[in-house]
Coordinates of C-alpha atoms in Angstrom, one line a residue:
Chain A
N966 CA 20.7 22.8 -2.2
A967 CA 19.9 20.6 0.7
G968 CA 18.8 23.6 2.9
V969 CA 18.9 22.9 6.6
T970 CA 19.8 19.3 7.5
Q971 CA 19.2 17.9 11.0
T972 CA 20.5 14.6 12.3
P973 CA 19.3 12.3 13.8
K974 CA 15.6 12.5 13.1
F975 CA 14.7 10.4 16.1
Q976 CA 16.6 9.6 19.3
V977 CA 15.8 8.0 22.6
L978 CA 18.1 8.7 25.6
K979 CA 18.3 7.6 29.2
T980 CA 18.3 10.3 31.9
G981 CA 21.9 11.5 32.5
Q982 CA 23.2 10.6 29.0
S983 CA 24.7 13.3 26.8
M984 CA 24.3 13.7 23.1
T985 CA 24.8 16.2 20.3
L986 CA 22.1 17.2 17.8
Q987 CA 23.6 18.1 14.5
C988 CA 22.5 21.0 12.2
A989 CA 24.1 21.9 8.9
Q990 CA 23.1 24.4 6.2
D991 CA 24.5 24.9 2.8
M992 CA 23.1 28.3 2.0
N993 CA 26.0 30.3 3.5
H994 CA 23.6 31.8 6.1
E995 CA 25.2 33.8 8.9
Y996 CA 22.3 33.5 11.4
M997 CA 21.5 30.1 12.9
S998 CA 19.3 29.1 15.8
W999 CA 17.9 26.2 17.8
Y1000 CA 14.3 25.9 19.0
R1001 CA 12.4 23.4 21.0
Q1002 CA 8.7 22.6 20.5
D1003 CA 6.7 20.8 23.2
P1004 CA 3.3 19.3 22.4
G1005 CA 0.6 21.8 21.6
M1006 CA 2.9 24.7 22.0
G1007 CA 4.8 27.2 19.9
L1008 CA 8.5 27.2 19.3
R1009 CA 10.9 28.5 22.0
L1010 CA 14.4 29.7 21.3
I1011 CA 17.2 27.9 23.0
H1012 CA 20.4 29.4 21.5
Y1013 CA 21.3 31.4 18.5
S1014 CA 24.4 32.5 16.6
V1015 CA 25.0 35.5 14.4
G1016 CA 28.1 34.1 12.8
A1017 CA 31.0 31.7 13.3
G1018 CA 32.5 32.0 16.8
I1019 CA 29.5 34.0 18.1
T1020 CA 26.7 32.5 20.1
D1021 CA 24.1 33.7 22.6
Q1022 CA 21.3 32.5 24.8
G1023 CA 17.7 32.5 23.9
E1024 CA 14.6 32.0 26.0
V1025 CA 15.3 28.5 27.4
P1026 CA 19.1 27.9 27.4
N1027 CA 19.5 25.8 30.6
G1028 CA 20.8 22.3 30.0
Y1029 CA 22.1 23.0 26.5
N1030 CA 25.4 24.1 25.0
V1031 CA 26.2 25.3 21.5
S1032 CA 29.3 26.3 19.5
R1033 CA 29.7 27.7 16.0
S1034 CA 33.2 26.9 14.6
T1035 CA 32.1 27.1 11.0
T1036 CA 29.4 29.0 9.1
E1037 CA 27.7 25.7 8.0
D1038 CA 27.4 23.9 11.3
F1039 CA 25.6 24.7 14.6
P1040 CA 25.5 21.6 16.9
L1041 CA 23.4 21.5 20.1
R1042 CA 24.7 19.6 23.0
L1043 CA 22.7 18.1 25.8
L1044 CA 25.0 17.8 28.7
S1045 CA 23.0 15.5 31.0
A1046 CA 19.7 14.6 29.6
A1047 CA 16.5 15.1 31.7
P1048 CA 12.9 13.9 31.0
S1049 CA 12.0 17.6 30.8
Q1050 CA 14.1 17.9 27.6
T1051 CA 11.8 15.5 25.8
S1052 CA 10.7 17.6 22.8
V1053 CA 11.1 18.2 19.1
Y1054 CA 14.1 20.3 18.3
F1055 CA 14.3 22.5 15.2
C1056 CA 17.3 24.2 13.7
A1057 CA 16.9 27.3 11.6
S1058 CA 19.0 29.6 9.5
S1059 CA 18.7 32.9 7.7
F1060 CA 20.8 35.2 5.6
G1061 CA 21.0 37.8 8.3
R1062 CA 19.7 38.5 11.7
R1063 CA 17.2 41.2 10.8
N1064 CA 14.2 41.1 8.5
Q1065 CA 15.2 37.8 6.9
P1066 CA 13.0 34.8 6.7
Q1067 CA 14.2 31.7 8.5
H1068 CA 14.6 28.3 6.9
F1069 CA 13.9 25.4 9.2
G1070 CA 15.1 21.8 9.3
D1071 CA 12.7 18.9 9.6
G1072 CA 13.4 18.5 13.3
T1073 CA 14.9 15.9 15.7
R1074 CA 12.4 14.1 17.9
L1075 CA 14.0 13.4 21.2
S1076 CA 12.7 11.2 24.1
I1077 CA 14.4 11.1 27.4
L1078 CA 13.5 8.1 29.6
Chain B
D998 CA 7.5 43.5 21.1
A999 CA 4.1 43.7 19.5
K1000 CA 1.9 40.8 20.3
T1001 CA -0.4 39.0 17.9
T1002 CA -3.8 37.5 18.3
Q1003 CA -5.1 34.7 16.0
P1004 CA -8.1 32.4 16.1
T1005 CA -7.3 29.0 17.4
S1006 CA -8.7 27.1 14.5
M1007 CA -10.5 27.6 11.1
D1008 CA -11.9 25.4 8.4
C1009 CA -12.0 26.1 4.7
A1010 CA -13.4 24.2 1.8
E1011 CA -11.0 22.8 -0.7
G1012 CA -10.7 25.1 -3.7
R1013 CA -11.9 28.1 -1.9
A1014 CA -9.8 31.0 -0.6
A1015 CA -8.6 30.7 2.9
N1016 CA -8.5 34.0 4.8
L1017 CA -6.5 33.9 8.0
P1018 CA -6.8 37.0 10.2
C1019 CA -4.2 38.3 12.7
N1020 CA -4.5 41.3 15.1
H1021 CA -1.4 43.2 16.0
S1022 CA -2.8 46.4 17.5
T1023 CA 0.4 47.4 19.3
I1024 CA 2.6 47.1 16.2
S1025 CA 5.1 50.0 15.8
G1026 CA 6.1 51.7 12.6
N1027 CA 9.2 49.7 11.9
E1028 CA 7.9 46.2 12.7
Y1029 CA 7.2 43.7 9.9
V1030 CA 4.4 41.1 9.8
Y1031 CA 5.6 37.6 9.0
W1032 CA 3.7 34.4 8.3
Y1033 CA 5.0 30.9 8.7
R1034 CA 3.2 27.6 8.6
Q1035 CA 3.9 24.2 10.1
I1036 CA 2.5 21.1 8.4
H1037 CA 2.1 18.1 10.6
S1038 CA 5.0 18.7 12.9
Q1039 CA 7.5 19.4 10.1
G1040 CA 9.7 22.4 10.5
P1041 CA 8.0 25.8 10.1
Q1042 CA 7.9 27.1 6.5
Y1043 CA 8.2 30.7 5.6
I1044 CA 5.2 32.0 3.6
I1045 CA 5.4 35.8 3.3
H1046 CA 6.1 39.1 5.1
G1047 CA 5.3 42.7 4.7
L1048 CA 5.6 46.2 6.3
K1049 CA 2.9 48.5 4.9
N1050 CA 2.0 47.5 1.4
N1051 CA 0.1 44.4 0.4
E1052 CA 2.4 41.6 -0.7
T1053 CA 1.9 38.6 -3.0
N1054 CA 4.1 35.7 -3.9
E1055 CA 3.6 32.2 -5.3
M1056 CA 2.2 30.9 -2.1
A1057 CA -0.1 33.6 -0.7
S1058 CA -1.1 37.2 -0.4
L1059 CA -0.7 39.4 2.6
I1060 CA -3.2 42.2 3.2
I1061 CA -2.2 44.7 5.9
T1062 CA -4.8 47.3 7.0
E1063 CA -3.9 51.0 6.5
D1064 CA -3.5 51.5 10.3
R1065 CA -1.4 48.3 10.3
K1066 CA -3.2 47.0 13.4
S1067 CA -4.3 43.8 11.6
S1068 CA -3.5 41.7 8.6
T1069 CA -5.0 38.8 6.6
L1070 CA -3.1 36.0 5.0
I1071 CA -4.9 34.7 1.9
L1072 CA -4.4 31.3 0.3
P1073 CA -6.2 31.8 -3.0
H1074 CA -7.2 28.3 -3.8
A1075 CA -6.8 26.1 -0.8
T1076 CA -5.8 22.5 -1.2
L1077 CA -5.6 19.6 1.3
R1078 CA -1.9 20.2 1.5
D1079 CA -2.5 23.6 3.0
T1080 CA -3.8 22.0 6.2
A1081 CA -1.4 23.3 8.8
V1082 CA -0.8 25.6 11.8
Y1083 CA -0.3 29.1 10.6
Y1084 CA 1.8 31.6 12.7
C1085 CA 1.5 35.3 12.5
I1086 CA 4.6 37.0 13.9
V1087 CA 5.7 40.6 14.3
S1088 CA 9.4 41.4 14.0
G1089 CA 11.1 44.7 14.5
A1090 CA 13.6 46.3 12.1
N1091 CA 15.8 47.1 15.0
F1092 CA 16.2 43.6 16.4
G1093 CA 16.7 40.2 14.9
N1094 CA 15.2 36.8 14.5
E1095 CA 16.2 36.0 18.1
K1096 CA 13.3 38.1 19.2
L1097 CA 10.7 36.2 17.1
T1098 CA 7.9 34.7 19.1
F1099 CA 6.1 31.7 17.7
G1100 CA 2.7 31.5 19.6
T1101 CA 0.2 28.7 19.1
G1102 CA -1.1 30.0 15.8
T1103 CA -4.2 29.1 13.8
R1104 CA -4.9 25.5 13.0
L1105 CA -6.3 25.6 9.4
T1106 CA -8.2 22.5 8.2
I1107 CA -9.0 22.2 4.5
I1108 CA -12.2 20.2 4.1
P1109 CA -12.6 18.0 0.9

């Protein structure tokens, strides 16, 4: 099993550009989520999904879109990149939403110039 | 949601047991205690979780006090690879992972 795979690992964008961060898991997990981590801080939840076709907002959703068309994939879209979105982005998945440990990817390091 | 309090940083000698404390004095009866760690900006890694009883797995032991207001994560024989930030998180049985709050954790440094 590959676990949770995030691509790309690094990306530099210019302000106003759009891009999609990819997240895929091969564990048949229903629950998936996206976090961002700024320097010296903990993780903050952006969006999450409890199954294919179902998504909801987390703590910091503004500027990001998600969709969940399959169980395996949960892409995160930046619509118009801003310097404030410079961060490390982590995708996670778990078997269920409640009382289930989350498995994290290795992250995407994103810089917005 | 119950809040947690952890020391900002700790050191431990290589080969010794590392004991990481966590206070969660407002924990309610159906809330679990989870521990994750993050090694050098990698994705967080699940370690262990428990409700009331002490728990042990291949990575660590979790000791929860009888009143459940605090807990201790024990790494029995710390190695240099255990240097990481350790997060103590409380999660309810009635809500999901979307309610987890990763604070700033404890930065554990293993000294050779």
